[in-house]
Amino acid sequence: MEKKWWHKTVGYQIYPKSFQDTNGDGIGDLKGVIRHLDKIEKLGANVIWLCPVFASPMVDNGYDISDYMDIDPSFGTMEDMKELIEEAKKRGIRILMDLVVNHSSDRHAWFQAALKDPFGKYGKYYVFREGKDGKEPNNWRSIFGGSAWEKVPGYDNLYYLHIFTKEQPDLNWENQELREEIYEMILKWMDLGLGGFRLDAISHLKKNYQYTNLPPDGPDEYNMAFEYFNNVDGLADILREMKERTFAPTDALTIGEYDHMGPEDVEDVIGENGSFSSVFDFCHTLDNVRNPKWGNTVALFDDYRDQLFAAQKIVDGRGMLCNFLENHDKTRIIDRFLMPEDQNRYSEKMLPVTNFFLPGIVFLYQGQELGMRDNPKQSIQGFVDKPTFAIYDRLIAEGKTDAEALGQINRESREHSRTPMQWDASAEAGFTTGTPWFPVNKNYTELNYEAEEKDPDSLLWFYRKMVAVRRREDLEETFLYGMLIPEYETVSGVLAYRRKDEKNHILILTTSLADGMALPFADTIEEVILNNYDTCEAGEGTIRLQPYQCLVLKVKE
Ligand code: TEU
Ligand code: CA
């Protein structure tokens, strides 16, 4: 593998709206990100992925862009953005912006022009189609609920496509003129000195426009026709062109949000000449202890392990996955992976070690390093995200009671990850001097950055140590390019693997067992590199793992 700077990525994802408010309007902003750069540097991150900060009516918190060339005033100005890039650079940190080009906002000038003249130039930037038999062109369901088609105001039988909310019309990637506009926009942003991009919903750009209705798969008349708008044949050609026209001559880090990358896609997507540097590995994101399929920490952990190794096998050294546990679309990992009785100082440290030393780059999400938790609501009115209400309506239509629907949403909602960052024990966790746009989790008086900074045994300090291990000069090459050898694969409650090259042989051992366990052990330990306990109980032919222990060991060849 040809070596690249971004192979050393330890990324930190920021959801700016919830990170730090500096002007008292209750909304996080770019100045707030600048304020905390030293902390991100101290954690050891060298890349920041900034969720969208472009001009937006904020129907989807910035994933609905109304002007690609401007910063939303709620986040700050273009000057703030330039300052952030500069200040980050001083600390050895590069900024990735979030490129949302599957769709725009319905407030974008292109879409406004398209509505006025659906058959003119800008109509071809989007997907307008005639309805059938007095209904939508077909019965695709939007990912965020309801029909994927919305009627064009002022027309009897004309619709536009939106696979997310109706305020997020899909751009027409079949139109070369549209593609050119997007490429030009990307190049302009790159001129500012960005580290690269995270590419939103990028596996959806190509659609299979077969207008046959599919059998309804729910109480509504729609079908979640995912395979008609995800990873569709021909997608690779679009992505290759995008790369060639924009990133190719640079050393930008590009990470695709790519659902369902199959073995046959690896080469095209992240191979030597692939369209992106890396993709987020979603293999584990459906795992949830509160899902009856897993239901307990150990069952989930075993399944998670199998999926991690399967994903690595698919890639098979041909590229680098992006290993992560949390993001702004998922619940918090401690609540997702650990039953309440399994949550403690040891288990919360063990979780990130499970995938942090696998081949690939890594990403952490704001607050993960503090162990921030989900924030269940007493009523559906406590939520604010549009898709949440669509999910609620669907559950009610399926016959669930209000309590059941709320219960399910409290278990699964992506909104849990969007509560404000907990900086200290002062009012509103130090996030804002005003009223936060979304309530702070009440646990902030105990669980906050300042408290953990003062406690050398805290999760925050453990994350710092973990990052430092990955970066340790004598080990880094092994973690980046060493061989992966899964270990103890059939032992329930154990997730373990080796990383090996000519220089080092590292064994990573983690367990989800509340009582720990003894494992047969033939290795000779040279150094205990990372441990969530003070002791490592290795003896003649066995090692005793303590409850929820994690170990990174340097062993003899
Ligand atoms: O999420 C995209 C997304 O959820 C789909 O690409 C995914 O394939 C689907 O959910 C099935 O798992 C991104 C952002 O991360 C999210 O916050 C936005 O709301 C969404 O795009 C729309 O821009
Ligand atoms: Ca603000």
mmCIF file of N, CA, C and O in Angstrom, residues 60-92:
data_model
loop_
_atom_site.group_PDB
_atom_site.id
_atom_site.type_symbol
_atom_site.label_atom_id
_atom_site.label_comp_id
_atom_site.label_asym_id
_atom_site.label_seq_id
_atom_site.Cartn_x
_atom_site.Cartn_y
_atom_site.Cartn_z
ATOM 1 N N ASP A 60 -32.849 19.820 8.361
ATOM 2 C CA ASP A 60 -32.098 18.641 8.781
ATOM 3 C C ASP A 60 -30.746 19.100 9.353
ATOM 4 O O ASP A 60 -29.702 18.517 9.063
ATOM 5 N N ASN A 61 -30.797 20.167 10.164
ATOM 6 C CA ASN A 61 -29.590 20.696 10.816
ATOM 7 C C ASN A 61 -28.392 20.843 9.879
ATOM 8 O O ASN A 61 -27.275 20.460 10.235
ATOM 9 N N GLY A 62 -28.619 21.384 8.713
ATOM 10 C CA GLY A 62 -27.509 21.680 7.814
ATOM 11 C C GLY A 62 -27.322 20.667 6.700
ATOM 12 O O GLY A 62 -26.573 20.914 5.748
ATOM 13 N N TYR A 63 -27.986 19.507 6.790
ATOM 14 C CA TYR A 63 -27.912 18.533 5.695
ATOM 15 C C TYR A 63 -28.901 18.903 4.576
ATOM 16 O O TYR A 63 -29.231 18.087 3.718
ATOM 17 N N ASP A 64 -29.355 20.133 4.644
ATOM 18 C CA ASP A 64 -30.206 20.691 3.595
ATOM 19 C C ASP A 64 -29.592 22.051 3.248
ATOM 20 O O ASP A 64 -29.814 23.037 3.951
ATOM 21 N N ILE A 65 -28.765 22.071 2.223
ATOM 22 C CA ILE A 65 -27.946 23.254 1.935
ATOM 23 C C ILE A 65 -28.631 24.167 0.923
ATOM 24 O O ILE A 65 -29.040 23.732 -0.149
ATOM 25 N N SER A 66 -28.732 25.451 1.282
ATOM 26 C CA SER A 66 -29.375 26.399 0.365
ATOM 27 C C SER A 66 -28.353 27.231 -0.397
ATOM 28 O O SER A 66 -28.690 27.883 -1.380
ATOM 29 N N ASP A 67 -27.098 27.250 0.084
ATOM 30 C CA ASP A 67 -26.045 27.913 -0.683
ATOM 31 C C ASP A 67 -24.718 27.241 -0.344
ATOM 32 O O ASP A 67 -24.219 27.366 0.783
ATOM 33 N N TYR A 68 -24.167 26.535 -1.335
ATOM 34 C CA TYR A 68 -22.935 25.780 -1.099
ATOM 35 C C TYR A 68 -21.725 26.673 -0.850
ATOM 36 O O TYR A 68 -20.706 26.210 -0.358
ATOM 37 N N MET A 69 -21.820 27.947 -1.244
ATOM 38 C CA MET A 69 -20.642 28.805 -1.137
ATOM 39 C C MET A 69 -20.684 29.731 0.069
ATOM 40 O O MET A 69 -19.857 30.612 0.198
ATOM 41 N N ASP A 70 -21.630 29.525 0.958
ATOM 42 C CA ASP A 70 -21.729 30.424 2.095
ATOM 43 C C ASP A 70 -21.845 29.636 3.412
ATOM 44 O O ASP A 70 -22.297 28.494 3.409
ATOM 45 N N ILE A 71 -21.431 30.298 4.488
ATOM 46 C CA ILE A 71 -21.557 29.712 5.836
ATOM 47 C C ILE A 71 -22.885 30.194 6.414
ATOM 48 O O ILE A 71 -23.270 31.350 6.233
ATOM 49 N N ASP A 72 -23.572 29.317 7.123
ATOM 50 C CA ASP A 72 -24.832 29.745 7.720
ATOM 51 C C ASP A 72 -24.570 30.761 8.827
ATOM 52 O O ASP A 72 -23.695 30.535 9.672
ATOM 53 N N PRO A 73 -25.324 31.862 8.850
ATOM 54 C CA PRO A 73 -25.085 32.895 9.871
ATOM 55 C C PRO A 73 -25.190 32.365 11.307
ATOM 56 O O PRO A 73 -24.531 32.895 12.199
ATOM 57 N N SER A 74 -25.980 31.326 11.539
ATOM 58 C CA SER A 74 -26.061 30.801 12.911
ATOM 59 C C SER A 74 -24.728 30.193 13.342
ATOM 60 O O SER A 74 -24.433 30.087 14.534
ATOM 61 N N PHE A 75 -23.896 29.790 12.371
ATOM 62 C CA PHE A 75 -22.589 29.213 12.698
ATOM 63 C C PHE A 75 -21.462 30.248 12.653
ATOM 64 O O PHE A 75 -20.393 30.017 13.205
ATOM 65 N N GLY A 76 -21.679 31.354 11.930
ATOM 66 C CA GLY A 76 -20.638 32.376 11.837
ATOM 67 C C GLY A 76 -20.483 32.871 10.419
ATOM 68 O O GLY A 76 -21.451 32.949 9.664
ATOM 69 N N THR A 77 -19.229 33.181 10.053
ATOM 70 C CA THR A 77 -18.971 33.786 8.750
ATOM 71 C C THR A 77 -17.876 32.997 8.029
ATOM 72 O O THR A 77 -17.226 32.131 8.613
ATOM 73 N N MET A 78 -17.659 33.377 6.775
ATOM 74 C CA MET A 78 -16.570 32.784 6.008
ATOM 75 C C MET A 78 -15.233 33.088 6.690
ATOM 76 O O MET A 78 -14.322 32.259 6.693
ATOM 77 N N GLU A 79 -15.136 34.271 7.296
ATOM 78 C CA GLU A 79 -13.905 34.626 8.023
ATOM 79 C C GLU A 79 -13.657 33.647 9.174
ATOM 80 O O GLU A 79 -12.534 33.211 9.401
ATOM 81 N N ASP A 80 -14.718 33.314 9.890
ATOM 82 C CA ASP A 80 -14.584 32.344 10.992
ATOM 83 C C ASP A 80 -14.093 30.995 10.454
ATOM 84 O O ASP A 80 -13.265 30.325 11.071
ATOM 85 N N MET A 81 -14.635 30.625 9.297
ATOM 86 C CA MET A 81 -14.258 29.336 8.707
ATOM 87 C C MET A 81 -12.773 29.338 8.359
ATOM 88 O O MET A 81 -12.049 28.375 8.646
ATOM 89 N N LYS A 82 -12.316 30.454 7.768
ATOM 90 C CA LYS A 82 -10.898 30.549 7.404
ATOM 91 C C LYS A 82 -10.025 30.515 8.659
ATOM 92 O O LYS A 82 -8.969 29.880 8.689
ATOM 93 N N GLU A 83 -10.495 31.208 9.698
ATOM 94 C CA GLU A 83 -9.741 31.232 10.950
ATOM 95 C C GLU A 83 -9.661 29.815 11.553
ATOM 96 O O GLU A 83 -8.612 29.395 12.041
ATOM 97 N N LEU A 84 -10.765 29.110 11.482
ATOM 98 C CA LEU A 84 -10.775 27.737 12.011
ATOM 99 C C LEU A 84 -9.757 26.876 11.266
ATOM 100 O O LEU A 84 -8.971 26.139 11.882
ATOM 101 N N ILE A 85 -9.744 26.985 9.959
ATOM 102 C CA ILE A 85 -8.796 26.181 9.171
ATOM 103 C C ILE A 85 -7.355 26.527 9.573
ATOM 104 O O ILE A 85 -6.521 25.642 9.789
ATOM 105 N N GLU A 86 -7.080 27.827 9.714
ATOM 106 C CA GLU A 86 -5.740 28.297 10.095
ATOM 107 C C GLU A 86 -5.341 27.828 11.497
ATOM 108 O O GLU A 86 -4.248 27.306 11.709
ATOM 109 N N GLU A 87 -6.240 28.054 12.448
ATOM 110 C CA GLU A 87 -5.951 27.708 13.836
ATOM 111 C C GLU A 87 -5.756 26.195 14.000
ATOM 112 O O GLU A 87 -4.926 25.742 14.779
ATOM 113 N N ALA A 88 -6.563 25.441 13.265
ATOM 114 C CA ALA A 88 -6.429 23.988 13.326
ATOM 115 C C ALA A 88 -5.064 23.584 12.773
ATOM 116 O O ALA A 88 -4.346 22.761 13.357
ATOM 117 N N LYS A 89 -4.701 24.189 11.645
ATOM 118 C CA LYS A 89 -3.425 23.876 10.992
ATOM 119 C C LYS A 89 -2.258 24.077 11.961
ATOM 120 O O LYS A 89 -1.339 23.257 12.029
ATOM 121 N N LYS A 90 -2.316 25.163 12.731
ATOM 122 C CA LYS A 90 -1.249 25.449 13.710
ATOM 123 C C LYS A 90 -1.082 24.303 14.699
ATOM 124 O O LYS A 90 -0.027 24.145 15.301
ATOM 125 N N ARG A 91 -2.142 23.569 14.916
ATOM 126 C CA ARG A 91 -2.108 22.463 15.883
ATOM 127 C C ARG A 91 -1.978 21.102 15.198
ATOM 128 O O ARG A 91 -2.240 20.061 15.810
ATOM 129 N N GLY A 92 -1.636 21.140 13.928
ATOM 130 C CA GLY A 92 -1.459 19.881 13.204
ATOM 131 C C GLY A 92 -2.765 19.166 12.892
ATOM 132 O O GLY A 92 -2.805 17.948 12.715
#
